[in-house]
Every structure is written in C-alpha cells, then in structure tokens.
Amino acid sequence: MASSEIDRSRERLIAGVLRFQREVYPKQKDRYRKVAREGQKPHALFITCADSRIDPEAITQSGPGEIFVSRNIGNLVPSHGGVLGGVSAIIEYAVAALRVSHIVVCGHTDCGAMVGLLHPEKVAAYPIVKSWLRNGEAALSILRRRNTAANEASALEELTEESVLLQLDHLRTHPSVAASLAEGTIALSGWVYYIAHGLVRSYSQADRKFLPVTAENAVIGSGAAASP
C-alpha cells in the first residue's frame, strides 16, 4: 500500500474522531456518562457480517449500551464443541452474563462469504477464510439438494437465507442458549438485510419464509423458546 494511501486512511480516522468529539458526543453526553457509570445492559446480541457496508446500530437505530454486537466473515456461528474462539465467547458472555433476551443472526445481500461458499476457488488463496466458511457448508448442501435456483443471483439469495437458518441451528447447540430457550427467557431471529434498499426480511416460522419487516408486518422474532 502506498504511503499516501496510509496517510489518507489515518487522516480520515482522526477527522472522524474529532467530528465525533465536536458534534456527536456533546449531544449525547448524558447518555454516554450514564452507560459509563451504570455499565452496559444490552437487550440483544446482534450477530452480523464484518462487511463494512453493514451498520448494526444504524439498522436497528440503537444507541450506546443497547445491543451487543458480534461481527465476522459471513455472520457465521460455530456449533458448540467446534471452533472455540471469539464468536463462541461472545455468545456465552452475552447470554450467561449480560442476560440478553434476543439474538439476531443478520445476513445480507452481496455477501462475499456466500460467494466464497458457492465458488471455493475465489477463496483458495485465503486458507483461514476457507476454513472458517466450513461453518456454512451445510447450507450449501441444502441449496444443491433443493436445486431450485434459476440463476447465480437467486442461488446467492437462497444460500444467504439458508446460511442464516443454519447459524440459528448452531446457536441452539450452545449450552447457555439452550438453557435460556428451555427457560423461555430468550428468542432467536434470522434476518437478511438488503443493502441497496434498506430493507430487512425476518424469518417467519409460521410461514416458513423470510418476510419484510414493516410496521404492518413486524416479523421481528418468534417468541421465547421458539424457533426463529
């Protein structure tokens, strides 16, 4: 990377910090001081992709201390007993320590991880990424067995949805989540965010499909201890 690009990146970050301190913080000073004093009490764990186009706080209109966020390539969730790492630790802490009452797995359109699942050759040069994507392979198997995708675009959309549902299944294998579901103190939701349109679709167990989240059709969750 050229030195000038590094300098521009650093300057943009610093400019953002200064703008935050000058324009954003003063308007929410009391709120920031409150969460600093009382600690965080998030109501939900939001698991989404590391894609820079996704902004969980903006999508959910959440402020400081309201949602606990986990981001990774492809919004994947390893099954309990599989890959031990940051995602599993975040789930355990959010559920067992912070006592969140909702977990959302949010996929999105044009996801590079889903493209990588469809076309492994595109991630062949990235061995760690390739290994991580194994957490979504079962969704790819479902897509291939169903064989209903008419083209590349529909295959990507179907895979994105199936992967979100798969990650919800993986979530249920985590002891803290399983126990909370049994107690009826937590709900799981599967979302897909459409970047270009600002649209969110949420999985409806009753309809067995993803439906738009609207004021008239607020399919946000399925209730405690239920499926997504």
mmCIF file of C-alpha atoms in Angstrom:
data_model
loop_
_atom_site.group_PDB
_atom_site.id
_atom_site.type_symbol
_atom_site.label_atom_id
_atom_site.label_comp_id
_atom_site.label_asym_id
_atom_site.label_seq_id
_atom_site.Cartn_x
_atom_site.Cartn_y
_atom_site.Cartn_z
ATOM 1 C CA MET A 1 0.000 0.000 0.000
ATOM 2 C CA ALA A 2 1.357 3.423 -0.962
ATOM 3 C CA SER A 3 2.378 5.761 1.834
ATOM 4 C CA SER A 4 -0.136 8.352 0.628
ATOM 5 C CA GLU A 5 -2.999 5.850 0.997
ATOM 6 C CA ILE A 6 -1.909 5.028 4.546
ATOM 7 C CA ASP A 7 -1.770 8.731 5.369
ATOM 8 C CA ARG A 8 -5.232 9.361 3.899
ATOM 9 C CA SER A 9 -6.686 6.490 5.896
ATOM 10 C CA ARG A 10 -5.153 7.770 9.124
ATOM 11 C CA GLU A 11 -6.377 11.292 8.404
ATOM 12 C CA ARG A 12 -9.941 10.086 7.769
ATOM 13 C CA LEU A 13 -9.982 8.172 11.045
ATOM 14 C CA ILE A 14 -8.652 11.122 13.028
ATOM 15 C CA ALA A 15 -11.080 13.510 11.316
ATOM 16 C CA GLY A 16 -13.903 11.178 12.301
ATOM 17 C CA VAL A 17 -12.806 11.111 15.936
ATOM 18 C CA LEU A 18 -12.591 14.914 16.025
ATOM 19 C CA ARG A 19 -16.040 15.247 14.425
ATOM 20 C CA PHE A 20 -17.448 12.789 16.982
ATOM 21 C CA GLN A 21 -15.960 14.764 19.841
ATOM 22 C CA ARG A 22 -17.145 18.064 18.405
ATOM 23 C CA GLU A 23 -20.609 17.223 17.026
ATOM 24 C CA VAL A 24 -21.875 13.859 18.272
ATOM 25 C CA TYR A 25 -20.684 13.414 21.858
ATOM 26 C CA PRO A 26 -21.931 16.784 23.171
ATOM 27 C CA LYS A 27 -25.498 15.970 22.058
ATOM 28 C CA GLN A 28 -25.454 12.576 23.811
ATOM 29 C CA LYS A 29 -23.122 13.411 26.695
ATOM 30 C CA ASP A 30 -25.603 12.438 29.394
ATOM 31 C CA ARG A 31 -26.296 9.106 27.715
ATOM 32 C CA TYR A 32 -22.616 8.222 27.413
ATOM 33 C CA ARG A 33 -21.971 9.197 31.013
ATOM 34 C CA LYS A 34 -24.940 7.118 32.164
ATOM 35 C CA VAL A 35 -23.739 3.916 30.453
ATOM 36 C CA ALA A 36 -20.190 4.565 31.654
ATOM 37 C CA ARG A 37 -21.462 4.908 35.214
ATOM 38 C CA GLU A 38 -24.028 2.080 35.214
ATOM 39 C CA GLY A 39 -22.337 -0.348 32.804
ATOM 40 C CA GLN A 40 -23.792 -1.964 29.720
ATOM 41 C CA LYS A 41 -27.225 -3.557 29.745
ATOM 42 C CA PRO A 42 -27.847 -4.632 26.131
ATOM 43 C CA HIS A 43 -31.210 -6.217 25.380
ATOM 44 C CA ALA A 44 -29.997 -8.154 22.336
ATOM 45 C CA LEU A 45 -26.996 -9.859 20.770
ATOM 46 C CA PHE A 46 -26.674 -8.924 17.099
ATOM 47 C CA ILE A 47 -24.510 -11.313 15.049
ATOM 48 C CA THR A 48 -23.738 -9.994 11.606
ATOM 49 C CA CYS A 49 -21.090 -9.840 8.909
ATOM 50 C CA ALA A 50 -17.846 -7.871 9.117
ATOM 51 C CA ASP A 51 -18.735 -6.321 5.737
ATOM 52 C CA SER A 52 -18.062 -2.590 6.030
ATOM 53 C CA ARG A 53 -21.425 -1.767 4.445
ATOM 54 C CA ILE A 54 -23.320 -3.168 7.433
ATOM 55 C CA ASP A 55 -24.064 -0.811 10.325
ATOM 56 C CA PRO A 56 -25.962 -2.685 13.092
ATOM 57 C CA GLU A 57 -26.608 0.393 15.213
ATOM 58 C CA ALA A 58 -27.976 2.329 12.244
ATOM 59 C CA ILE A 59 -30.149 -0.550 11.008
ATOM 60 C CA THR A 60 -31.711 -1.063 14.442
ATOM 61 C CA GLN A 61 -31.474 2.585 15.491
ATOM 62 C CA SER A 62 -29.699 1.551 18.680
ATOM 63 C CA GLY A 63 -27.624 3.754 20.915
ATOM 64 C CA PRO A 64 -24.708 3.170 23.314
ATOM 65 C CA GLY A 65 -25.241 0.157 25.557
ATOM 66 C CA GLU A 66 -28.349 -1.151 23.770
ATOM 67 C CA ILE A 67 -27.053 -4.012 21.610
ATOM 68 C CA PHE A 68 -24.101 -6.372 21.972
ATOM 69 C CA VAL A 69 -22.548 -6.888 18.539
ATOM 70 C CA SER A 70 -20.537 -9.769 17.088
ATOM 71 C CA ARG A 71 -19.149 -9.393 13.583
ATOM 72 C CA ASN A 72 -17.290 -11.930 11.483
ATOM 73 C CA ILE A 73 -16.886 -13.073 7.907
ATOM 74 C CA GLY A 74 -20.312 -14.287 6.761
ATOM 75 C CA ASN A 75 -22.108 -13.873 10.144
ATOM 76 C CA LEU A 76 -21.282 -17.500 10.915
ATOM 77 C CA VAL A 77 -21.739 -19.267 14.255
ATOM 78 C CA PRO A 78 -19.635 -22.347 15.008
ATOM 79 C CA SER A 79 -21.514 -25.181 16.698
ATOM 80 C CA HIS A 80 -20.619 -25.734 20.341
ATOM 81 C CA GLY A 81 -17.648 -28.050 20.563
ATOM 82 C CA GLY A 82 -16.427 -26.973 17.145
ATOM 83 C CA VAL A 83 -14.266 -23.906 16.634
ATOM 84 C CA LEU A 84 -13.578 -22.261 20.000
ATOM 85 C CA GLY A 85 -12.948 -18.571 19.625
ATOM 86 C CA GLY A 86 -14.355 -15.079 19.766
ATOM 87 C CA VAL A 87 -17.834 -15.839 18.458
ATOM 88 C CA SER A 88 -18.470 -18.620 20.974
ATOM 89 C CA ALA A 89 -17.103 -16.487 23.812
ATOM 90 C CA ILE A 90 -19.321 -13.572 22.817
ATOM 91 C CA ILE A 91 -22.411 -15.804 22.755
ATOM 92 C CA GLU A 92 -21.664 -17.229 26.186
ATOM 93 C CA TYR A 93 -20.966 -13.831 27.732
ATOM 94 C CA ALA A 94 -23.976 -12.135 26.127
ATOM 95 C CA VAL A 95 -26.391 -14.848 27.249
ATOM 96 C CA ALA A 96 -24.958 -16.014 30.579
ATOM 97 C CA ALA A 97 -23.517 -12.749 31.910
ATOM 98 C CA LEU A 98 -25.401 -9.937 30.194
ATOM 99 C CA ARG A 99 -28.685 -11.853 30.053
ATOM 100 C CA VAL A 100 -29.763 -10.620 26.637
ATOM 101 C CA SER A 101 -33.317 -11.591 25.746
ATOM 102 C CA HIS A 102 -32.869 -11.777 21.984
ATOM 103 C CA ILE A 103 -30.264 -12.984 19.497
ATOM 104 C CA VAL A 104 -30.398 -11.903 15.870
ATOM 105 C CA VAL A 105 -28.325 -13.501 13.123
ATOM 106 C CA CYS A 106 -28.312 -10.985 10.285
ATOM 107 C CA GLY A 107 -27.084 -11.917 6.825
ATOM 108 C CA HIS A 108 -27.001 -9.513 3.914
ATOM 109 C CA THR A 109 -27.124 -9.217 0.150
ATOM 110 C CA ASP A 110 -23.962 -9.482 -1.960
ATOM 111 C CA CYS A 111 -22.102 -11.298 0.817
ATOM 112 C CA GLY A 112 -18.562 -12.238 -0.167
ATOM 113 C CA ALA A 113 -18.592 -15.187 2.229
ATOM 114 C CA MET A 114 -21.621 -16.669 0.486
ATOM 115 C CA VAL A 115 -19.928 -16.118 -2.874
ATOM 116 C CA GLY A 116 -16.922 -17.957 -1.462
ATOM 117 C CA LEU A 117 -19.129 -20.901 -0.489
ATOM 118 C CA LEU A 118 -20.635 -21.025 -3.970
ATOM 119 C CA HIS A 119 -17.234 -20.650 -5.645
ATOM 120 C CA PRO A 120 -14.445 -22.068 -3.416
ATOM 121 C CA GLU A 121 -11.828 -21.147 -5.999
ATOM 122 C CA LYS A 122 -12.395 -17.487 -5.119
ATOM 123 C CA VAL A 123 -11.141 -18.034 -1.576
ATOM 124 C CA ALA A 124 -8.456 -20.597 -2.393
ATOM 125 C CA ALA A 125 -5.735 -18.034 -1.689
ATOM 126 C CA TYR A 126 -7.128 -17.340 1.792
ATOM 127 C CA PRO A 127 -6.749 -20.571 3.815
ATOM 128 C CA ILE A 128 -8.095 -19.167 7.079
ATOM 129 C CA VAL A 129 -11.183 -17.767 5.362
ATOM 130 C CA LYS A 130 -11.686 -21.039 3.510
ATOM 131 C CA SER A 131 -11.526 -22.975 6.779
ATOM 132 C CA TRP A 132 -13.913 -20.554 8.512
ATOM 133 C CA LEU A 133 -16.506 -20.962 5.743
ATOM 134 C CA ARG A 134 -16.943 -24.613 6.704
ATOM 135 C CA ASN A 135 -19.428 -23.287 9.239
ATOM 136 C CA GLY A 136 -21.744 -22.607 6.305
ATOM 137 C CA GLU A 137 -21.200 -25.733 4.219
ATOM 138 C CA ALA A 138 -24.411 -27.449 5.353
ATOM 139 C CA ALA A 139 -26.391 -24.519 3.901
ATOM 140 C CA LEU A 140 -24.642 -25.077 0.572
ATOM 141 C CA SER A 141 -25.580 -28.777 0.683
ATOM 142 C CA ILE A 142 -29.233 -27.835 1.208
ATOM 143 C CA LEU A 143 -29.088 -25.416 -1.716
ATOM 144 C CA ARG A 144 -27.606 -28.034 -4.025
ATOM 145 C CA ARG A 145 -30.058 -30.727 -2.972
ATOM 146 C CA ARG A 146 -33.040 -28.404 -3.453
ATOM 147 C CA ASN A 147 -31.740 -27.293 -6.870
ATOM 148 C CA THR A 148 -34.365 -24.543 -7.285
ATOM 149 C CA ALA A 149 -32.128 -21.557 -8.030
ATOM 150 C CA ALA A 150 -32.781 -20.195 -11.512
ATOM 151 C CA ASN A 151 -29.524 -18.256 -11.785
ATOM 152 C CA GLU A 152 -26.469 -17.054 -9.881
ATOM 153 C CA ALA A 153 -28.347 -14.206 -8.191
ATOM 154 C CA SER A 154 -31.137 -16.421 -6.900
ATOM 155 C CA ALA A 155 -28.612 -19.042 -5.779
ATOM 156 C CA LEU A 156 -26.779 -16.391 -3.750
ATOM 157 C CA GLU A 157 -30.027 -15.160 -2.196
ATOM 158 C CA GLU A 158 -31.163 -18.680 -1.302
ATOM 159 C CA LEU A 159 -27.770 -19.554 0.155
ATOM 160 C CA THR A 160 -27.760 -16.386 2.255
ATOM 161 C CA GLU A 161 -31.135 -17.300 3.737
ATOM 162 C CA GLU A 162 -30.220 -20.947 4.323
ATOM 163 C CA SER A 163 -26.989 -19.935 5.999
ATOM 164 C CA VAL A 164 -28.822 -17.643 8.423
ATOM 165 C CA LEU A 165 -31.140 -20.518 9.378
ATOM 166 C CA LEU A 166 -28.153 -22.849 9.760
ATOM 167 C CA GLN A 167 -26.428 -20.434 12.125
ATOM 168 C CA LEU A 168 -29.586 -20.332 14.264
ATOM 169 C CA ASP A 169 -29.383 -24.119 14.491
ATOM 170 C CA HIS A 170 -25.742 -23.808 15.520
ATOM 171 C CA LEU A 171 -26.724 -21.276 18.183
ATOM 172 C CA ARG A 172 -29.071 -23.800 19.786
ATOM 173 C CA THR A 173 -26.123 -26.140 20.419
ATOM 174 C CA HIS A 174 -24.503 -23.645 22.792
ATOM 175 C CA PRO A 175 -25.316 -24.573 26.410
ATOM 176 C CA SER A 176 -26.134 -21.031 27.521
ATOM 177 C CA VAL A 177 -28.544 -20.566 24.605
ATOM 178 C CA ALA A 178 -30.125 -23.996 25.008
ATOM 179 C CA ALA A 179 -30.737 -23.366 28.707
ATOM 180 C CA SER A 180 -32.252 -19.934 28.084
ATOM 181 C CA LEU A 181 -34.514 -21.311 25.370
ATOM 182 C CA ALA A 182 -35.679 -24.022 27.775
ATOM 183 C CA GLU A 183 -36.417 -21.367 30.407
ATOM 184 C CA GLY A 184 -38.267 -19.211 27.892
ATOM 185 C CA THR A 185 -36.011 -16.223 28.535
ATOM 186 C CA ILE A 186 -34.589 -15.727 25.059
ATOM 187 C CA ALA A 187 -35.752 -15.601 21.440
ATOM 188 C CA LEU A 188 -33.790 -16.161 18.228
ATOM 189 C CA SER A 189 -34.361 -14.331 14.955
ATOM 190 C CA GLY A 190 -32.936 -14.700 11.469
ATOM 191 C CA TRP A 191 -32.676 -11.578 9.333
ATOM 192 C CA VAL A 192 -31.392 -10.687 5.881
ATOM 193 C CA TYR A 193 -30.503 -7.049 5.217
ATOM 194 C CA TYR A 194 -30.837 -5.711 1.666
ATOM 195 C CA ILE A 195 -28.084 -3.104 1.461
ATOM 196 C CA ALA A 196 -29.286 -1.169 -1.595
ATOM 197 C CA HIS A 197 -32.868 -0.821 -0.358
ATOM 198 C CA GLY A 198 -32.609 -0.510 3.424
ATOM 199 C CA LEU A 199 -34.960 -3.492 3.655
ATOM 200 C CA VAL A 200 -34.821 -6.184 6.333
ATOM 201 C CA ARG A 201 -36.504 -9.557 5.966
ATOM 202 C CA SER A 202 -37.081 -11.706 9.051
ATOM 203 C CA TYR A 203 -37.732 -15.435 9.051
ATOM 204 C CA SER A 204 -41.267 -16.424 9.986
ATOM 205 C CA GLN A 205 -41.541 -19.959 11.331
ATOM 206 C CA ALA A 206 -45.293 -19.949 10.679
ATOM 207 C CA ASP A 207 -44.857 -19.017 7.018
ATOM 208 C CA ARG A 208 -41.518 -20.836 6.644
ATOM 209 C CA LYS A 209 -40.018 -17.955 4.706
ATOM 210 C CA PHE A 210 -38.383 -14.569 5.138
ATOM 211 C CA LEU A 211 -40.887 -11.701 5.255
ATOM 212 C CA PRO A 212 -40.282 -7.930 5.142
ATOM 213 C CA VAL A 213 -40.128 -6.167 8.484
ATOM 214 C CA THR A 214 -42.700 -3.386 8.221
ATOM 215 C CA ALA A 215 -44.961 -1.519 10.636
ATOM 216 C CA GLU A 216 -47.842 -3.718 9.456
ATOM 217 C CA ASN A 217 -45.846 -6.936 9.386
ATOM 218 C CA ALA A 218 -43.335 -6.706 12.219
ATOM 219 C CA VAL A 219 -41.820 -10.172 11.968
ATOM 220 C CA ILE A 220 -39.023 -9.494 14.413
ATOM 221 C CA GLY A 221 -38.911 -12.714 16.388
ATOM 222 C CA SER A 222 -40.817 -15.800 17.191
ATOM 223 C CA GLY A 223 -41.103 -15.518 20.938
ATOM 224 C CA ALA A 224 -39.064 -17.055 23.702
ATOM 225 C CA ALA A 225 -38.069 -20.686 23.453
ATOM 226 C CA ALA A 226 -39.399 -20.925 19.917
ATOM 227 C CA SER A 227 -37.785 -21.447 16.553
ATOM 228 C CA PRO A 228 -36.608 -18.396 14.591
#
